Tab-separated table of C-alpha atoms and ligand atoms in Angstrom:
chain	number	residue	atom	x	y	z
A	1	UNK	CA	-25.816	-12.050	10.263
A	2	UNK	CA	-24.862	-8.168	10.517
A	3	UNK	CA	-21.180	-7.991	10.094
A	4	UNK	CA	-19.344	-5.053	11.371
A	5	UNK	CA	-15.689	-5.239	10.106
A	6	UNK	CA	-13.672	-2.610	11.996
A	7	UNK	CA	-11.888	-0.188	9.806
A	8	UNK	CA	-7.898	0.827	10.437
A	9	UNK	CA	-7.403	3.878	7.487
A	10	UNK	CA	-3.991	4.434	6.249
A	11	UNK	CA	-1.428	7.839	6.781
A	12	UNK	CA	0.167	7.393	3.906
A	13	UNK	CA	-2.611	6.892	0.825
A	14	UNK	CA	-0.722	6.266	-2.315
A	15	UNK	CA	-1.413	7.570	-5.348
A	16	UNK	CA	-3.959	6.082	-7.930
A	17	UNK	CA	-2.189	4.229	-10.968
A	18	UNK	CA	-2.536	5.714	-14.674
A	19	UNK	CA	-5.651	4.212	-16.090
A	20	UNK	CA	-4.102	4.119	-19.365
A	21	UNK	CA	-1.355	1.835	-18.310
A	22	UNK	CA	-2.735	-0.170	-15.991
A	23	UNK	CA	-1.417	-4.341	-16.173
A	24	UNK	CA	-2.755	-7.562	-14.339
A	25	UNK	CA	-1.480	-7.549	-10.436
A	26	UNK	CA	1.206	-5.055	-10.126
A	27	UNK	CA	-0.787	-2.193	-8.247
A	28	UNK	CA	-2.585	-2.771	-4.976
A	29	UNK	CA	-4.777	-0.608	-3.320
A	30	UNK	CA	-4.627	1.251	0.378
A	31	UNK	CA	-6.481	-1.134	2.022
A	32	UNK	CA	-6.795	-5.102	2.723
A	33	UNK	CA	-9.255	-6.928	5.092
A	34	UNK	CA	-7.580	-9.915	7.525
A	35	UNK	CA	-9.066	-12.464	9.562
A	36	UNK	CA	-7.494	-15.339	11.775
A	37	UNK	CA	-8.856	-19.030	12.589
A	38	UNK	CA	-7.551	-20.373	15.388
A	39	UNK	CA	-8.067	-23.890	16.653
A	40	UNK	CA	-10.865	-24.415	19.051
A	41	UNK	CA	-12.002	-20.948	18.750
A	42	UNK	CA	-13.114	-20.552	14.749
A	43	UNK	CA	-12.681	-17.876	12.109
A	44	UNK	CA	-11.936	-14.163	14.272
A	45	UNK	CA	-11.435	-11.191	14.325
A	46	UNK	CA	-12.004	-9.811	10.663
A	47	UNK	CA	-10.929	-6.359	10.503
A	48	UNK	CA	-9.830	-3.901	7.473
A	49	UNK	CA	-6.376	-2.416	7.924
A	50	UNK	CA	-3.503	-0.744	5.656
A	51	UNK	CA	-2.544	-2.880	2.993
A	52	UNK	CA	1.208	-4.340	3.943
A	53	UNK	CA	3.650	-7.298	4.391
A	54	UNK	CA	3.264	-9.495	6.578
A	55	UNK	CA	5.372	-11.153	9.537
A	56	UNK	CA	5.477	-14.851	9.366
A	57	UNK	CA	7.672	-17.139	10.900
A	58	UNK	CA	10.126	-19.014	8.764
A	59	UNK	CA	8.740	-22.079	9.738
A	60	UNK	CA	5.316	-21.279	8.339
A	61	UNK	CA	3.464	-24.586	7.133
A	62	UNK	CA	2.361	-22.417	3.767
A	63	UNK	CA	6.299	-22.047	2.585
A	64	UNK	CA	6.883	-26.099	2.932
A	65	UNK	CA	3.734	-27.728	2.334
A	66	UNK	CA	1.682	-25.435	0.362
A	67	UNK	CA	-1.598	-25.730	2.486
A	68	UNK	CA	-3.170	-22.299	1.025
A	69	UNK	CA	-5.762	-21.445	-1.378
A	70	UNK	CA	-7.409	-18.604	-3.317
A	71	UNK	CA	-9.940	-17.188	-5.307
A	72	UNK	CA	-10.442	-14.380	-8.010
A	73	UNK	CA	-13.537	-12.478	-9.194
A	74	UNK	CA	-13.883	-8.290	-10.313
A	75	UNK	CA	-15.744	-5.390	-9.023
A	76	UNK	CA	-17.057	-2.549	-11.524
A	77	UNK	CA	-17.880	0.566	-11.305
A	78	UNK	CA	-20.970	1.480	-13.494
A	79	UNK	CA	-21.812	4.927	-15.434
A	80	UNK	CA	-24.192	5.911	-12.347
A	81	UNK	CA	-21.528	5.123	-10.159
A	82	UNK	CA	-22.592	1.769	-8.443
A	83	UNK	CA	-20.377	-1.044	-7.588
A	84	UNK	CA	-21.192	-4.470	-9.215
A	85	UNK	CA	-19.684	-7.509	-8.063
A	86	UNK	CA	-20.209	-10.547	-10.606
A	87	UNK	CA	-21.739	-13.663	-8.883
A	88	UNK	CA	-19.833	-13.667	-5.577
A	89	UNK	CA	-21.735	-16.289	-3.418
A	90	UNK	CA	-20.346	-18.667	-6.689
A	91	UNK	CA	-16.489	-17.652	-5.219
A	92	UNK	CA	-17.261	-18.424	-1.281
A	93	UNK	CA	-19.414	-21.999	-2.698
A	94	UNK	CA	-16.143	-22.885	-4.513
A	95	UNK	CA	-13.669	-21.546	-1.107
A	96	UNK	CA	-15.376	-24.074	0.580
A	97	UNK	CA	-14.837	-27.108	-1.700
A	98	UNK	CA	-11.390	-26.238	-2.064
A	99	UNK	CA	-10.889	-25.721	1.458
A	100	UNK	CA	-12.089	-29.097	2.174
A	101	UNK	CA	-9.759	-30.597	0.001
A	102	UNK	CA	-7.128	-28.794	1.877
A	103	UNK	CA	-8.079	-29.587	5.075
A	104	UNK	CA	-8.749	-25.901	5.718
A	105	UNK	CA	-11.794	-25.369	7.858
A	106	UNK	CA	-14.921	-24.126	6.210
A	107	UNK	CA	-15.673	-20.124	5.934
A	108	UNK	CA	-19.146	-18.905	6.428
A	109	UNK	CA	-20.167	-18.238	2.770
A	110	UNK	CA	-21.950	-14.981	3.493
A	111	UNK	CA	-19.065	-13.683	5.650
A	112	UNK	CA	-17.004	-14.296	2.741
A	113	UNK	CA	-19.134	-12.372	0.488
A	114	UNK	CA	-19.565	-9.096	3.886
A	115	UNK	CA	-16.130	-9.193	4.103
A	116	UNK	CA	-15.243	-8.792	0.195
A	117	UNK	CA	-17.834	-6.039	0.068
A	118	UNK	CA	-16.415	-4.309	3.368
A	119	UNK	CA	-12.710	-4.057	2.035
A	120	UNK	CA	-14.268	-3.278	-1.434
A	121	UNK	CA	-16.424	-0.569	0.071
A	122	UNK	CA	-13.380	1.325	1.535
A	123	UNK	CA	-11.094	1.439	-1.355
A	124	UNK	CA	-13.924	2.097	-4.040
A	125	UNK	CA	-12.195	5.486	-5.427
A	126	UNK	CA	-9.388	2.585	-6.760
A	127	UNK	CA	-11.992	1.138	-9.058
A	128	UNK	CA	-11.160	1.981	-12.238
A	129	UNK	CA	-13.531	3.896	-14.686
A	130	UNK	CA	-11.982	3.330	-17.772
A	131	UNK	CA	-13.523	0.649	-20.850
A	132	UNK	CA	-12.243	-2.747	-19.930
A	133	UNK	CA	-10.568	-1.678	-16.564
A	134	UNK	CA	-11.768	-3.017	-13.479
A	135	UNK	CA	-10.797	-3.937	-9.610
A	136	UNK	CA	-9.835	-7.738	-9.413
A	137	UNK	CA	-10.209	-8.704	-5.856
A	138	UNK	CA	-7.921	-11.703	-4.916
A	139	UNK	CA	-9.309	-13.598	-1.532
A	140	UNK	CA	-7.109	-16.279	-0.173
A	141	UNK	CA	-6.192	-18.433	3.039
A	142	UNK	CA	-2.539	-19.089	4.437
A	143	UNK	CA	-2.089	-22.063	6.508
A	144	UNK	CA	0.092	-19.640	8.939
A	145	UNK	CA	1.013	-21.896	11.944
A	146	UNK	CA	4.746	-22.264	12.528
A	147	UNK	CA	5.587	-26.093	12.566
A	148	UNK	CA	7.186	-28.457	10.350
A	149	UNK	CA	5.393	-31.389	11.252
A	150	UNK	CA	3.052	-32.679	8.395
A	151	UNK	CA	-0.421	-32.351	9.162
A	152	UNK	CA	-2.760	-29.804	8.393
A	153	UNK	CA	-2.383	-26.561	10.160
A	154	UNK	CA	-4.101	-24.816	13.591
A	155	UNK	CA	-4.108	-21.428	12.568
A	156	UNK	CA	-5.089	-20.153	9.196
A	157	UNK	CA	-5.221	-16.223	8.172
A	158	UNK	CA	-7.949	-15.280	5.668
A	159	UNK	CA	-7.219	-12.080	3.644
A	160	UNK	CA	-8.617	-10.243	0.861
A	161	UNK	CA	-6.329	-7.426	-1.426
A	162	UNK	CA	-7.349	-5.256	-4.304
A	163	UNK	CA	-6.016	-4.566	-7.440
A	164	UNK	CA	-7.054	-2.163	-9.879
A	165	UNK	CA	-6.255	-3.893	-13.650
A	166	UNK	CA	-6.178	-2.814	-16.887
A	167	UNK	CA	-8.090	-4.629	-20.176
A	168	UNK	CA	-6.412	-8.254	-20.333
A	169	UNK	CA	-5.357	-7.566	-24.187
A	170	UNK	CA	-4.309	-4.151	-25.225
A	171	UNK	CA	-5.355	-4.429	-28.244
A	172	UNK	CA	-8.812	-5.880	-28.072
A	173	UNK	CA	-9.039	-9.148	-28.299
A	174	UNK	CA	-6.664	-10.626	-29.884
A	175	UNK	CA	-6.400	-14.543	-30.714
A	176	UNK	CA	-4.244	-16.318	-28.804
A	177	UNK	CA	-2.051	-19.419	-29.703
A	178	UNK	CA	-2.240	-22.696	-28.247
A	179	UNK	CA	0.559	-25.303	-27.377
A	180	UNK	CA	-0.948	-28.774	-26.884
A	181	UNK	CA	0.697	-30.853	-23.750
A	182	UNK	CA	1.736	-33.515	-24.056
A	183	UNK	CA	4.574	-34.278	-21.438
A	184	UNK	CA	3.410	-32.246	-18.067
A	185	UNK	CA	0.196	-32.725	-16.447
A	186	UNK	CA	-1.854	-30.453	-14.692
A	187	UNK	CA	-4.253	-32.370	-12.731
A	188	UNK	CA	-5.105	-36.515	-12.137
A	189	UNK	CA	-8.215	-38.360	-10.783
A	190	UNK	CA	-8.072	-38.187	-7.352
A	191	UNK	CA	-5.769	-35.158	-6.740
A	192	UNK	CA	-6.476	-31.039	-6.749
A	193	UNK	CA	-7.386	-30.329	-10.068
A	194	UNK	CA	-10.984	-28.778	-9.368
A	195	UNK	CA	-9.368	-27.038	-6.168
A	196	UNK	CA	-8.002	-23.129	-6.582
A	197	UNK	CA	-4.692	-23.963	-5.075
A	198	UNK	CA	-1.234	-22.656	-5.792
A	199	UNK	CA	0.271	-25.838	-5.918
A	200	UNK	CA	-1.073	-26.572	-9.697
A	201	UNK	CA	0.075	-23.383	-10.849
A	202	UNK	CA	3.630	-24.064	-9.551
A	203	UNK	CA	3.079	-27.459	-11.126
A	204	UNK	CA	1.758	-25.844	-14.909
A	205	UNK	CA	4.660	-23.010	-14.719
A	206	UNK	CA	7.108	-25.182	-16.995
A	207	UNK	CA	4.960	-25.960	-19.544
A	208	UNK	CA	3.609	-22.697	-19.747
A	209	UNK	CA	7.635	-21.829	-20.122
A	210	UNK	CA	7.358	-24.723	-22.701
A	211	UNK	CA	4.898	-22.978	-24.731
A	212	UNK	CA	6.284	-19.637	-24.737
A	213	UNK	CA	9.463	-21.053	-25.919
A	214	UNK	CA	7.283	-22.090	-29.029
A	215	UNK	CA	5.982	-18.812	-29.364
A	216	UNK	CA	2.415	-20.098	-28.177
A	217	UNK	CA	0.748	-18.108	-25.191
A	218	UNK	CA	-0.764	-20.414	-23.799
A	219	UNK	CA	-1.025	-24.398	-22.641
A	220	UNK	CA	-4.206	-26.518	-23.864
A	221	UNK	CA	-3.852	-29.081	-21.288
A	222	UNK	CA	-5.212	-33.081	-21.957
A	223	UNK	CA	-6.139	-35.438	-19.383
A	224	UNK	CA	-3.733	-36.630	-16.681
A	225	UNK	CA	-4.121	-40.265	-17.510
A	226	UNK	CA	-3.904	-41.031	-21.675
A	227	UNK	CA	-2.994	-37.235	-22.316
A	228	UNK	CA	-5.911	-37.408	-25.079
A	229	UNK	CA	-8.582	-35.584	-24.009
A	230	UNK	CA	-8.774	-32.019	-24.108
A	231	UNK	CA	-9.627	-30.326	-20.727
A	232	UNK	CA	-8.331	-26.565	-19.633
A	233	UNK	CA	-6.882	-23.971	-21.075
A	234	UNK	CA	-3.773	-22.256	-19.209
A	235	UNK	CA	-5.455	-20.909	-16.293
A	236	UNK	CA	-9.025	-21.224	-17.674
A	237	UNK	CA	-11.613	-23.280	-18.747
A	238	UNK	CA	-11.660	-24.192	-22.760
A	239	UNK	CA	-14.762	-24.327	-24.993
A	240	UNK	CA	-14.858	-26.029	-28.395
A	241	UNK	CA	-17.891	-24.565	-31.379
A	242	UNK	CA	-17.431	-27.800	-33.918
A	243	UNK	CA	-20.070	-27.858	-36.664
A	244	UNK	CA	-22.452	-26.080	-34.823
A	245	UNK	CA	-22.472	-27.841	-31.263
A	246	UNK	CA	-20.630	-26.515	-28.096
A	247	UNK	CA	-18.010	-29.050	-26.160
A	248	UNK	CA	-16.637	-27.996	-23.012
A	249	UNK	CA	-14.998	-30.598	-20.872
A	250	UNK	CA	-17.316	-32.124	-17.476
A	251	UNK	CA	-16.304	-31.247	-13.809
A	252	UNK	CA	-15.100	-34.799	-12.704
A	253	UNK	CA	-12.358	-33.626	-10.172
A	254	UNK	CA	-9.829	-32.424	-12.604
A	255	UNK	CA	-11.390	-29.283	-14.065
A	256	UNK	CA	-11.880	-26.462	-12.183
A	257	UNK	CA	-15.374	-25.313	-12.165
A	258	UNK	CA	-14.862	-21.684	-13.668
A	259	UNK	CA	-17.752	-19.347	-12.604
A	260	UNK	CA	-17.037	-18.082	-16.263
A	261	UNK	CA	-17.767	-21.158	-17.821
A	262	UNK	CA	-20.623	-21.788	-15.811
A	263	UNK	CA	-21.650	-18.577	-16.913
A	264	UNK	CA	-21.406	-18.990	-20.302
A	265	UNK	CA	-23.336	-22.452	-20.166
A	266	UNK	CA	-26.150	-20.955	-18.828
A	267	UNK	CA	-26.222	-17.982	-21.435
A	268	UNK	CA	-25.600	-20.421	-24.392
A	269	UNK	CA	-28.545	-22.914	-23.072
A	270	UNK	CA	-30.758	-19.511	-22.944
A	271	UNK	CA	-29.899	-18.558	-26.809
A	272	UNK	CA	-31.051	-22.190	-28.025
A	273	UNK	CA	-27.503	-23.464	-28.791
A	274	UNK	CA	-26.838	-27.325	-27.967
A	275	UNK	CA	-23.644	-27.263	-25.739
A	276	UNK	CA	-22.523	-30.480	-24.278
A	277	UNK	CA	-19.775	-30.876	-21.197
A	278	UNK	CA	-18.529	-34.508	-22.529
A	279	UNK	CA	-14.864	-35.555	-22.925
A	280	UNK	CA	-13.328	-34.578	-26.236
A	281	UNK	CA	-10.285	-36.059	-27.477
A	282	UNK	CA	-7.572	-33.792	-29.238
A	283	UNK	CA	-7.541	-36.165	-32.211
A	284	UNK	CA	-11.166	-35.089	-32.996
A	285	UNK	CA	-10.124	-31.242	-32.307
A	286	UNK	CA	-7.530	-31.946	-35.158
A	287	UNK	CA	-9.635	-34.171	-37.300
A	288	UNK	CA	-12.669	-31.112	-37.171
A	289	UNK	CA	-9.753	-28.453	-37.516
A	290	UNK	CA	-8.719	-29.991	-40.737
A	291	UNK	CA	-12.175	-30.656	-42.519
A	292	UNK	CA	-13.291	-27.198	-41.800
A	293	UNK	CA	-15.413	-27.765	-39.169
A	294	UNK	CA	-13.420	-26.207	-35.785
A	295	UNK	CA	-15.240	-23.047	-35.887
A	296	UNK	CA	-14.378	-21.814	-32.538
A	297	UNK	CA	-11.963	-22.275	-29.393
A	298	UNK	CA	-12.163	-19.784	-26.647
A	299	UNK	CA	-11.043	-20.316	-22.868
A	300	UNK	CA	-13.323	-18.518	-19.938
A	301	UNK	CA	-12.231	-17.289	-16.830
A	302	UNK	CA	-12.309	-14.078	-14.607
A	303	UNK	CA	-9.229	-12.004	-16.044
A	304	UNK	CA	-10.446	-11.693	-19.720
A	305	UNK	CA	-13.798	-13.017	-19.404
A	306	UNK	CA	-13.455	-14.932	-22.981
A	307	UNK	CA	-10.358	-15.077	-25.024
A	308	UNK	CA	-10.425	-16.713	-28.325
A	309	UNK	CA	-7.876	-18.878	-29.821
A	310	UNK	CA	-6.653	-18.705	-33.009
A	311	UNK	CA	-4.024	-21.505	-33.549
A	312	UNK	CA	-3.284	-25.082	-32.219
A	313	UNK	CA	0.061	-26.795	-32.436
A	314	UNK	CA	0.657	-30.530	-31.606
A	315	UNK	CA	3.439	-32.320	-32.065
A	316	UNK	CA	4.385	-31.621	-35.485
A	317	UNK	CA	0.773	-30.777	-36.520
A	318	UNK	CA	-0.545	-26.935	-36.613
A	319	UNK	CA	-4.110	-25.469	-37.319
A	320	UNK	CA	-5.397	-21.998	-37.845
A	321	UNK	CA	-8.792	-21.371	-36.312
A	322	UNK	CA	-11.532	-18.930	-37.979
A	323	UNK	CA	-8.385	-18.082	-40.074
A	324	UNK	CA	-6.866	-16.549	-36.695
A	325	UNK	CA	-9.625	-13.800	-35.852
A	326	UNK	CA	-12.241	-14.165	-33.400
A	327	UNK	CA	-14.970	-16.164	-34.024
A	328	UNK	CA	-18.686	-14.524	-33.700
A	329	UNK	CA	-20.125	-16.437	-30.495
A	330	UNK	CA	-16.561	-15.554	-28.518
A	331	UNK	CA	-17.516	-12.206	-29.659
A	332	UNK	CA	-21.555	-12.420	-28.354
A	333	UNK	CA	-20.868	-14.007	-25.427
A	334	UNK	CA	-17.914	-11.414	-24.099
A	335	UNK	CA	-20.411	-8.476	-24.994
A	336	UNK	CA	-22.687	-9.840	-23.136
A	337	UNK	CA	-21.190	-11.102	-20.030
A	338	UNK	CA	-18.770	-8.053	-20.074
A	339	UNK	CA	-22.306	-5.950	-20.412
A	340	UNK	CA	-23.734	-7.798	-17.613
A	341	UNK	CA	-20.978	-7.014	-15.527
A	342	UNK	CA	-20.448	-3.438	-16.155
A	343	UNK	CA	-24.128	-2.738	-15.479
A	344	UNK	CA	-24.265	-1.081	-19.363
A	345	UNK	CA	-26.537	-4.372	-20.366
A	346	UNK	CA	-29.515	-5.728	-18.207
A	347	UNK	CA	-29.009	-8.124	-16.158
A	348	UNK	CA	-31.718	-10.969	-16.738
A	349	UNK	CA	-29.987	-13.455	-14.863
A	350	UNK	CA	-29.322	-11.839	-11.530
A	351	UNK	CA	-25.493	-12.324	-11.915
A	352	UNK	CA	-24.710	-8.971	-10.468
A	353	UNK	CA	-24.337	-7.983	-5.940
A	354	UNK	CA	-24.385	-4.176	-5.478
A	355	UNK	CA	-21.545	-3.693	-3.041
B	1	LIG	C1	-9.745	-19.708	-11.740
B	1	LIG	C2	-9.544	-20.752	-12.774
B	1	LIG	C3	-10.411	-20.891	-13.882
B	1	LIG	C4	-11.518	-19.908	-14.202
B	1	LIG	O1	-12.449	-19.754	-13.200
B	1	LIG	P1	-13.373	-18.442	-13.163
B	1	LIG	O2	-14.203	-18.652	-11.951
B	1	LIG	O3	-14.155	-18.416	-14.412
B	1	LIG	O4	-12.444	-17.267	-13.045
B	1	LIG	C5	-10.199	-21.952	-14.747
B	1	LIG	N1	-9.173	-22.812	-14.572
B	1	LIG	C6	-8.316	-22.697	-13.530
B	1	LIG	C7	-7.222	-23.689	-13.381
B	1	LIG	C8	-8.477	-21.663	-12.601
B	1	LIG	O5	-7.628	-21.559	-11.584
């Protein structure tokens, strides 16, 4: 299929942010592609126009029921001046599983993919040139028809916006610390844990409140059910290094599959290490952390690519991991991924879309 998105420019171009002080998702770019589904007629009329607000009605289904859903991945801008996009078809694959656990209809995976290249395409001079800068792109669908009747909606807007971000830490990367849950859930058997939905990050905002008021970062999240087994990090997917063997938790329906962590499965299989997606309780996280073997915890996703953890706390318990610093395979793998990405490493795996 040859899409042909038509283009709306702005008047009023604003001006580009300071590289040097760029944060996560406060900056968006001129432009922002939209489409509409409506019932009986299918996904329409995908166009790019000036990035702006919206008019909904206050009746909107998306304000009372929550029937939305998003995604997240980066473009980068290499020395030559190419634009990479990081495994894209793996973001419209995992739209479509989440949209059918919203009832949202299904989006053509490669239109998904045209249309983040199209809007990408026009606001390029936003991408950020700068070492660990980068344009996160942030696809997602509104259920947008006005009615307060529960059932799923009949009319849905699909839009894309830009956002050119700074490194996630300042400082490099820095260790984060860990608060281990064990009053809220984030996700059951059964319910939308392995969808990318807003709902479970209105759900996680309290514990994540939780943790900060423990001067933790972050949440380590355990199962819905016993609250024993380890299985996400905040916002990302969490990877265990004890005695030598990798532990990530499997994709039953409450993880969500991180294009990250799929990522770094395939890279670690490729160097020879033995990694493992099996259910790991935190009592053996604490058991390992305390006989010295807990050599690494590091959570994957899209924003900071690998970010390595350098303290648990449970309940009254606390351990220090790789005495705080980051551990040499979080290390390896972010070079490597981030070098993938960036275009400055070869890409042997065929990760990377020119845009
Ligand atoms: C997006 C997300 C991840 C990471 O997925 P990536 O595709 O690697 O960015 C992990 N956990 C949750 C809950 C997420 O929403």
């Amino acid at each position: 299929m040859n899409y042909n998105f038509p283009v709306t420019k702005t008047d009023n171009p604003k001006a580009k942010p300071n590289p040097d002080t760029l944060k996560f998702g406060a900056v968006f770019t001129d432009h922002m592609f939209i489409m509409e589904y409506t019932e009986g007629k299918g996904w329409h009329d995908g166009k790019i126009v000036p990035y702006g607000p919206l008019a909904l009605e206050p009746a909107t289904v998306v304000f009372h029921y929550a029937q939305e859903m998003f995604e997240g991945l980066k473009a980068y801008k290499t020395s030559e001046g190419k634009v990479l996009l990081f495994r894209p078809d793996m973001n419209a694959k995992r739209t479509n599983s989440t949209n059918e656990r919203m009832c949202i209809p299904q989006l053509d995976e490669e239109l998904f993919v045209e249309a983040v290249k199209a809007v990408v395409n026009v606001d390029k001079d936003w991408i950020p040139e700068k070492e660990g800068t980068s344009l996160y792109i942030r696809p997602f669908i509104i259920a947008d028809e006005p009615f307060l009747g529960v059932r799923a909606s009949n009319h849905y807007l699909f839009i894309v916006i830009l956002c050119p971000v700074g490194p996630y830490y300042a400082g490099g990367l820095t260790p984060t610390k860990l608060l281990v849950e064990d009053e809220y859930v984030r996700a059951v058997p059964g319910g939308t844990g392995f969808a990318k939905v807003g709902g479970n990050y209105a759900a996680a905002l309290k514990a994540q409140e939780k943790a900060h008021s423990k001067g933790c970062e972050q949440v380590l999240w355990l199962d819905g059910v016993e609250r024993k087994y380890v299985e996400e990090i905040g916002t990302s997917n969490a990877f265990f290094k004890i005695d030598g063997e990798i532990v990530t938790a499997p994709l039953g329906g409450t993880i969500l599959p991180g294009i990250t962590r799929n990522s770094v499965i395939a890279l670690l299989e490729k160097w020879g290490y033995k990694v493992s997606q099996k259910r790991l309780s935190i009592d053996d996280v604490f058991a390992a952390g305390k006989s010295g073997k807990l050599n690494e915890v590091f959570a994957t996703g899209t924003a900071a690519v690998i970010s390595p953890v350098g303290e648990l706390t449970w309940k009254d318990q606390k351990i220090a991991i790789n005495n705080g610093e980051i551990g040499e395979l979080s290390q390896k793998l972010y070079d490597e991924l981030y070098g993938i990405q960036t275009g400055k490493l070869e890409d042997t795996m065929g990760w990377t879309t020119e845009v």
